[in-house]
Coordinates of C-alpha atoms (C1' of nucleotides) in Angstrom, one line a residue:
Chain A
X1 CA 33.0 -27.8 -2.3
X2 CA 31.5 -28.6 -5.7
X3 CA 33.1 -30.7 -8.5
X4 CA 32.4 -30.0 -12.3
X5 CA 30.8 -33.3 -12.5
X6 CA 28.3 -32.1 -9.4
X7 CA 27.5 -28.7 -11.4
X8 CA 27.0 -30.9 -14.9
X9 CA 24.4 -33.5 -13.4
X10 CA 22.5 -30.8 -11.5
X11 CA 22.7 -28.8 -14.9
X12 CA 21.3 -32.2 -16.9
X13 CA 18.5 -32.6 -14.4
X14 CA 17.3 -29.0 -14.3
X15 CA 17.3 -28.9 -18.1
X16 CA 15.4 -32.2 -18.2
X17 CA 12.8 -30.8 -15.5
X18 CA 12.2 -27.1 -16.7
X19 CA 13.7 -26.7 -20.2
X20 CA 17.3 -24.9 -21.1
X21 CA 15.3 -21.5 -20.1
X22 CA 15.0 -22.5 -16.6
X23 CA 18.8 -23.3 -15.9
X24 CA 20.2 -20.5 -13.7
X25 CA 23.5 -20.1 -12.0
X26 CA 22.3 -19.0 -8.6
X27 CA 19.7 -21.8 -8.2
X28 CA 22.4 -24.4 -9.3
X29 CA 24.7 -23.0 -6.8
X30 CA 22.1 -22.7 -4.0
X31 CA 21.3 -26.6 -4.5
X32 CA 24.8 -27.2 -4.4
X33 CA 25.6 -25.2 -1.5
X34 CA 28.1 -22.6 -2.9
X35 CA 27.8 -19.2 -4.1
X36 CA 27.2 -18.5 -7.8
X37 CA 30.8 -16.9 -7.9
X38 CA 32.4 -20.3 -7.4
X39 CA 30.9 -21.2 -10.7
X40 CA 33.4 -19.4 -12.5
X41 CA 36.3 -21.5 -11.2
X42 CA 34.8 -24.3 -12.9
X43 CA 33.7 -22.8 -15.9
X44 CA 34.0 -20.0 -18.2
X45 CA 30.5 -19.3 -18.4
X46 CA 27.0 -20.9 -18.9
X47 CA 27.3 -22.1 -22.3
X48 CA 30.6 -24.0 -21.5
X49 CA 28.9 -25.7 -18.4
X50 CA 26.0 -26.8 -21.0
X51 CA 28.5 -27.9 -23.4
X52 CA 30.2 -30.3 -20.7
X53 CA 26.9 -31.6 -19.6
X54 CA 26.0 -32.4 -23.0
X55 CA 28.8 -34.7 -23.6
X56 CA 27.8 -36.6 -20.5
X57 CA 24.6 -36.8 -22.2
X58 CA 25.8 -38.0 -25.1
X59 CA 27.5 -41.0 -23.7
X60 CA 24.5 -41.9 -21.9
X61 CA 22.6 -41.8 -25.6
X62 CA 25.4 -43.7 -27.0
X63 CA 25.7 -46.2 -24.5
X64 CA 21.9 -46.7 -24.5
X65 CA 22.1 -47.3 -28.7
X66 CA 24.7 -49.8 -28.1
X67 CA 22.6 -51.8 -25.8
X68 CA 20.2 -52.0 -28.6
X69 CA 22.8 -52.5 -31.1
X70 CA 23.5 -55.8 -29.6
X71 CA 20.0 -57.3 -30.7
X72 CA 21.2 -59.4 -33.4
X73 CA 17.9 -59.6 -35.6
X74 CA 17.4 -55.9 -37.3
X75 CA 13.8 -56.3 -37.3
X76 CA 13.5 -56.8 -33.5
X77 CA 16.4 -54.3 -33.1
X78 CA 14.2 -51.4 -34.6
X79 CA 11.3 -52.7 -32.6
X80 CA 13.2 -51.9 -29.5
X81 CA 14.1 -48.7 -30.5
X82 CA 10.7 -47.3 -31.3
X83 CA 9.3 -49.3 -28.0
X84 CA 12.1 -47.2 -26.2
X85 CA 11.1 -43.9 -27.6
X86 CA 7.8 -44.0 -25.8
X87 CA 8.8 -45.2 -22.6
X88 CA 12.2 -43.6 -21.5
X89 CA 11.0 -40.4 -20.4
X90 CA 13.7 -38.8 -18.4
X91 CA 16.4 -39.6 -21.5
X92 CA 14.2 -38.3 -24.1
X93 CA 12.5 -35.5 -22.4
X94 CA 16.4 -33.9 -22.3
X95 CA 16.5 -34.4 -26.5
X96 CA 13.5 -32.4 -26.6
X97 CA 14.3 -29.6 -24.5
X98 CA 17.4 -29.1 -26.2
X99 CA 16.3 -29.2 -29.5
X100 CA 15.4 -25.4 -30.0
X101 CA 18.7 -24.4 -28.4
X102 CA 20.5 -22.0 -30.4
X103 CA 23.8 -22.2 -28.5
X104 CA 26.7 -23.6 -30.9
X105 CA 27.8 -26.7 -28.4
X106 CA 24.1 -27.9 -28.2
X107 CA 23.6 -27.8 -31.7
X108 CA 26.8 -29.8 -32.3
X109 CA 25.7 -32.3 -29.6
X110 CA 22.3 -32.9 -31.5
X111 CA 24.0 -33.2 -35.0
X112 CA 26.4 -36.0 -33.5
X113 CA 23.5 -37.9 -31.8
X114 CA 21.3 -37.8 -35.0
X115 CA 23.9 -38.6 -37.1
X116 CA 24.8 -41.8 -34.9
X117 CA 21.0 -42.7 -34.6
X118 CA 20.6 -42.2 -38.3
X119 CA 23.9 -44.5 -39.5
X120 CA 22.2 -46.9 -36.6
X121 CA 18.9 -47.1 -38.7
X122 CA 20.4 -47.2 -42.0
X123 CA 22.5 -50.0 -40.9
X124 CA 19.6 -51.9 -39.7
X125 CA 17.7 -51.3 -43.0
X126 CA 20.5 -52.7 -44.8
X127 CA 20.6 -55.8 -42.8
X128 CA 17.2 -56.1 -44.1
X129 CA 18.0 -56.1 -47.3
X130 CA 17.1 -52.8 -48.6
X131 CA 19.6 -51.3 -51.2
X132 CA 21.6 -48.1 -50.3
X133 CA 19.2 -45.1 -51.6
X134 CA 16.2 -46.9 -50.4
X135 CA 17.8 -47.9 -47.0
X136 CA 18.8 -44.1 -46.4
X137 CA 15.4 -42.7 -47.3
X138 CA 13.5 -45.5 -45.1
X139 CA 15.9 -44.6 -42.4
X140 CA 15.5 -41.2 -42.8
X141 CA 11.8 -41.4 -42.5
X142 CA 12.0 -43.8 -39.7
X143 CA 14.0 -41.2 -37.9
X144 CA 12.1 -38.4 -38.5
X145 CA 8.9 -40.3 -37.2
X146 CA 11.0 -41.1 -34.1
X147 CA 12.0 -37.5 -33.7
X148 CA 8.3 -36.5 -34.0
X149 CA 7.1 -39.0 -32.1
X150 CA 9.4 -37.9 -28.7
X151 CA 8.2 -34.3 -29.4
X152 CA 4.9 -35.4 -29.4
X153 CA 5.0 -37.1 -26.5
X154 CA 7.3 -35.3 -24.3
X155 CA 6.5 -31.8 -25.3
X156 CA 3.4 -31.1 -23.2
X157 CA 1.7 -30.0 -26.2
X158 CA 1.3 -32.7 -28.4
X159 CA -0.7 -35.8 -29.4
X160 CA 1.2 -38.8 -27.8
X161 CA 0.9 -37.9 -24.1
X162 CA -1.4 -40.6 -23.0
X163 CA -0.5 -43.8 -22.4
X164 CA -3.9 -45.5 -23.8
X165 CA -3.2 -46.9 -27.1
X166 CA 0.5 -46.3 -27.2
X167 CA 1.2 -50.0 -27.7
X168 CA -1.3 -50.2 -30.6
X169 CA 0.2 -46.8 -32.1
X170 CA 4.0 -48.5 -31.8
X171 CA 2.5 -51.6 -33.5
X172 CA 1.1 -49.5 -36.2
X173 CA 4.3 -47.9 -36.5
X174 CA 6.5 -50.9 -36.8
X175 CA 4.1 -52.6 -39.4
X176 CA 4.3 -49.5 -41.6
X177 CA 8.0 -48.6 -41.5
X178 CA 9.4 -52.1 -41.4
X179 CA 8.4 -54.7 -43.9
Chain B
X1 CA 3.9 5.5 -31.7
X2 CA 3.9 1.8 -31.9
X3 CA 0.7 -0.5 -32.2
X4 CA -0.1 -3.7 -30.7
X5 CA 0.2 -5.5 -34.2
X6 CA 3.6 -4.0 -34.5
X7 CA 4.8 -5.4 -31.4
X8 CA 3.6 -8.5 -32.2
X9 CA 4.8 -8.9 -35.7
X10 CA 8.4 -8.0 -34.7
X11 CA 8.2 -10.6 -31.9
X12 CA 7.3 -13.2 -34.6
X13 CA 9.8 -12.5 -37.1
X14 CA 12.6 -12.3 -34.3
X15 CA 11.5 -15.6 -32.7
X16 CA 11.6 -17.2 -36.3
X17 CA 15.1 -15.9 -36.8
X18 CA 16.6 -16.4 -33.5
X19 CA 14.3 -18.5 -31.1
X20 CA 12.5 -17.5 -28.1
X21 CA 15.9 -16.7 -26.3
X22 CA 16.6 -14.0 -28.1
X23 CA 13.4 -12.3 -27.6
X24 CA 13.7 -9.3 -26.0
X25 CA 11.9 -6.1 -25.0
X26 CA 14.7 -3.5 -25.4
X27 CA 15.6 -4.9 -28.7
X28 CA 12.2 -4.5 -30.1
X29 CA 11.6 -1.4 -28.7
X30 CA 14.9 0.2 -30.2
X31 CA 13.9 -1.3 -34.0
X32 CA 10.1 -0.1 -33.3
X33 CA 11.6 3.7 -32.4
X34 CA 10.0 3.8 -28.8
X35 CA 11.4 3.1 -25.4
X36 CA 11.1 -0.2 -23.4
X37 CA 8.6 1.2 -21.1
X38 CA 6.2 1.9 -23.8
X39 CA 5.9 -1.7 -24.3
X40 CA 4.0 -2.1 -20.8
X41 CA 1.3 0.2 -21.9
X42 CA 0.2 -2.3 -24.7
X43 CA 0.9 -5.7 -22.6
X44 CA 1.1 -7.0 -19.3
X45 CA 4.4 -8.5 -19.7
X46 CA 6.5 -10.5 -22.2
X47 CA 4.5 -13.7 -22.1
X48 CA 1.5 -12.0 -22.8
X49 CA 3.1 -10.4 -25.9
X50 CA 4.3 -13.9 -26.8
X51 CA 0.8 -15.3 -26.4
X52 CA -0.7 -12.6 -28.6
X53 CA 1.7 -12.8 -31.5
X54 CA 0.9 -16.7 -31.2
X55 CA -3.0 -16.1 -32.2
X56 CA -1.5 -14.2 -35.3
X57 CA 0.5 -17.2 -36.1
X58 CA -2.3 -19.7 -35.4
X59 CA -4.3 -17.8 -38.0
X60 CA -1.8 -18.0 -40.5
X61 CA -1.2 -22.0 -39.8
X62 CA -5.1 -22.2 -40.1
X63 CA -5.1 -20.5 -43.5
X64 CA -2.4 -22.7 -44.9
X65 CA -3.9 -26.0 -43.7
X66 CA -7.5 -24.2 -45.3
X67 CA -5.5 -23.9 -48.7
X68 CA -4.4 -27.4 -48.7
X69 CA -7.8 -28.7 -47.4
X70 CA -9.5 -27.3 -51.0
X71 CA -7.6 -30.0 -52.7
X72 CA -10.3 -32.9 -53.4
X73 CA -8.4 -35.8 -53.7
X74 CA -7.2 -37.0 -50.3
X75 CA -3.9 -38.5 -51.7
X76 CA -2.9 -35.4 -53.5
X77 CA -4.0 -33.2 -50.3
X78 CA -1.4 -35.3 -48.1
X79 CA 1.3 -35.2 -50.9
X80 CA 1.2 -31.5 -50.7
X81 CA 1.2 -31.1 -47.0
X82 CA 4.2 -33.1 -47.1
X83 CA 6.0 -31.3 -49.9
X84 CA 5.0 -27.7 -48.2
X85 CA 6.8 -29.2 -44.8
X86 CA 10.2 -29.1 -46.8
X87 CA 9.9 -25.9 -48.2
X88 CA 8.3 -23.1 -46.5
X89 CA 11.1 -22.3 -44.0
X90 CA 9.7 -19.1 -42.3
X91 CA 6.0 -20.8 -41.4
X92 CA 7.8 -23.7 -40.1
X93 CA 10.8 -22.3 -38.2
X94 CA 8.6 -20.7 -36.0
X95 CA 6.9 -24.0 -35.1
X96 CA 10.2 -25.5 -34.5
X97 CA 11.5 -22.3 -32.3
X98 CA 8.5 -22.7 -30.2
X99 CA 8.4 -26.3 -29.6
X100 CA 10.7 -26.4 -26.4
X101 CA 9.0 -23.3 -25.0
X102 CA 7.7 -23.6 -21.3
X103 CA 5.2 -20.8 -21.2
X104 CA 1.7 -21.7 -20.6
X105 CA 0.3 -19.9 -23.4
X106 CA 2.7 -21.1 -26.2
X107 CA 2.2 -24.7 -25.1
X108 CA -1.8 -24.1 -25.6
X109 CA -1.0 -22.5 -29.1
X110 CA 1.1 -25.6 -30.1
X111 CA -1.4 -28.1 -28.9
X112 CA -4.1 -26.6 -30.9
X113 CA -1.9 -26.4 -33.8
X114 CA -1.4 -30.2 -33.3
X115 CA -4.8 -31.2 -32.8
X116 CA -5.9 -29.3 -36.1
X117 CA -3.1 -30.8 -38.2
X118 CA -4.0 -34.3 -36.6
X119 CA -7.9 -33.9 -37.6
X120 CA -6.7 -32.9 -40.8
X121 CA -4.7 -36.1 -41.4
X122 CA -7.3 -38.4 -39.6
X123 CA -9.8 -37.3 -42.2
X124 CA -7.8 -37.9 -45.4
X125 CA -7.0 -41.2 -44.0
X126 CA -10.5 -42.0 -43.5
X127 CA -11.3 -40.5 -46.7
X128 CA -8.8 -43.1 -48.2
X129 CA -11.0 -46.0 -46.9
X130 CA -9.2 -46.5 -43.6
X131 CA -11.1 -47.7 -40.6
X132 CA -11.1 -45.4 -37.6
X133 CA -8.7 -46.9 -35.5
X134 CA -6.0 -47.5 -38.2
X135 CA -6.8 -44.0 -39.6
X136 CA -5.8 -42.7 -36.2
X137 CA -2.7 -44.5 -36.0
X138 CA -1.4 -43.8 -39.6
X139 CA -2.3 -40.2 -39.2
X140 CA -0.3 -40.1 -36.0
X141 CA 2.4 -41.9 -37.3
X142 CA 2.5 -39.4 -40.6
X143 CA 2.1 -36.5 -38.4
X144 CA 4.9 -37.6 -36.1
X145 CA 7.4 -38.0 -39.4
X146 CA 6.1 -34.3 -40.4
X147 CA 7.0 -33.0 -36.8
X148 CA 10.3 -34.9 -36.9
X149 CA 11.2 -33.9 -40.5
X150 CA 10.5 -30.1 -39.5
X151 CA 12.8 -30.3 -36.7
X152 CA 15.6 -32.1 -38.7
X153 CA 15.5 -29.8 -41.6
X154 CA 14.8 -26.4 -39.5
X155 CA 16.8 -27.2 -36.2
X156 CA 20.3 -26.5 -37.9
X157 CA 21.6 -30.1 -36.1
X158 CA 19.3 -32.4 -37.9
X159 CA 19.7 -34.7 -41.3
X160 CA 17.2 -32.9 -43.6
X161 CA 19.1 -29.6 -44.2
X162 CA 20.6 -30.0 -47.6
X163 CA 18.5 -29.6 -50.6
X164 CA 19.9 -32.4 -52.4
X165 CA 17.7 -35.7 -52.3
X166 CA 14.6 -33.9 -50.6
X167 CA 12.3 -34.5 -53.4
X168 CA 13.6 -38.4 -53.1
X169 CA 12.8 -38.6 -49.5
X170 CA 9.4 -36.9 -49.7
X171 CA 8.7 -39.4 -52.5
X172 CA 9.7 -42.2 -50.6
X173 CA 7.8 -41.0 -47.6
X174 CA 4.5 -40.4 -49.2
X175 CA 4.9 -44.0 -50.9
X176 CA 5.5 -45.5 -47.4
X177 CA 2.8 -43.6 -45.5
X178 CA 0.0 -43.4 -48.3
X179 CA -1.1 -46.5 -49.9
Chain C
dA1 C1' -4.6 7.4 -25.3
dC2 C1' 0.4 6.8 -25.8
dC3 C1' 4.9 7.4 -24.3
dT4 C1' 9.3 8.7 -21.2
dG5 C1' 12.7 8.1 -17.8
dA6 C1' 14.0 6.8 -13.7
dA7 C1' 13.8 3.1 -10.2
dC8 C1' 14.3 -2.0 -8.6
dA9 C1' 15.2 -7.1 -8.6
dC10 C1' 17.4 -10.5 -10.8
dC11 C1' 20.9 -12.8 -13.6
dG12 C1' 25.6 -13.5 -16.0
dT13 C1' 30.2 -12.4 -15.6
dT14 C1' 34.4 -10.5 -13.4
dC15 C1' 38.0 -10.2 -10.2
dA16 C1' 40.4 -8.9 -6.0
dA17 C1' 40.7 -11.1 -1.7
dG18 C1' 40.3 -15.1 1.4
dT19 C1' 41.3 -20.2 3.0
Chain D
dA1 C1' 43.2 -25.6 -5.2
dC2 C1' 38.6 -23.9 -4.6
dC3 C1' 35.5 -20.2 -2.8
dT4 C1' 33.3 -15.6 -1.2
dG5 C1' 31.6 -11.2 -1.7
dA6 C1' 31.1 -7.1 -4.0
dA7 C1' 30.8 -5.1 -8.3
dC8 C1' 29.1 -4.1 -13.3
dA9 C1' 25.9 -4.6 -17.2
dC10 C1' 21.6 -6.0 -18.9
dC11 C1' 17.1 -7.4 -18.9
dG12 C1' 12.1 -7.4 -17.1
dT13 C1' 9.0 -4.9 -14.8
dT14 C1' 6.8 -1.0 -12.4
dC15 C1' 5.3 3.7 -12.0
dA16 C1' 4.9 8.7 -11.5
dA17 C1' 5.1 12.3 -14.7
dG18 C1' 4.9 13.9 -19.3
dT19 C1' 2.0 15.0 -24.0

DNA sequence: ACCTGAACACCGTTCAAGT
DNA sequence: ACCTGAACACCGTTCAAGT
């Protein structure tokens, strides 16, 4: 017997490990010790499983942001965010793996996550004294750099895969993006 | 009768439009007026088609870079690159669509493209007078911002989809990333 | 040289039947 | 309430046979 949560967790780790394309019901069923027919008692279809799993993931991402948000100094808060981006593989690999999906549910999740992070950044820059428009532009640039760095690091085809000068890169980025 | 090139071009436009997941041999065959069996005379399998198509794409990307490279002033060269990123949908949609693929051929293509673009940026920053290490860090940051901006703009779940303040954003980014 | 058409394995989905 | 097992459509792949 497998619960909804079981399916969702297995799905998340499959996607983080092998991408959305490798997600298959028979494999999940086998590793849960049931037949694939049982899947359809819990979910209407594969898309719905992905959608449900993503809600879990959104919560995790929100919690991570909230944790960083508790840092009072906006400078140090931003630095913590960039540093995390280069060091929490499992969490960010999911973002990267999902980012090219065309399923509507995945896109909605990504949209919500992107908006939340962007608001987080805008707020930090406002606290640093940026006027509204400039805070938004700088936050957007910083978030673009953040997203791009995630891709380059966790995509297996990028430039930031080695751990060598990662600290140097983060330091330089912080210096450039945060006055 | 369909040539290799026919299959490759149809494949590229399919992927740019609907992502790698929507690429299917029967659909390609139908739109080329042949049966799917004929596909296997030209290619060993779907992966190989994708690999071949990507070589075409790499050429296009290289040509685009070369064109920008003809701009003598490194400042103006970098600005042109960022501006293009926000305005050449078709070309960049492919990069975004492919960036989460796990096929080995796709990853190799992306790696080559990423390296070429990064070298391009490093060279520009060196011409601007940056010392080697700093040129590399700044170029990496700029490329991360570039890649992230592509994703946010062409991914249907990002923050840069509207055309409103795109120019403002580009201007601010250029100002921040280029001294 | 290039293609058809039938075949097979595999995955998503449905559903009647089991406990 | 939760699952099995068989069925079906669909896609990737193979291959003998056609022109």
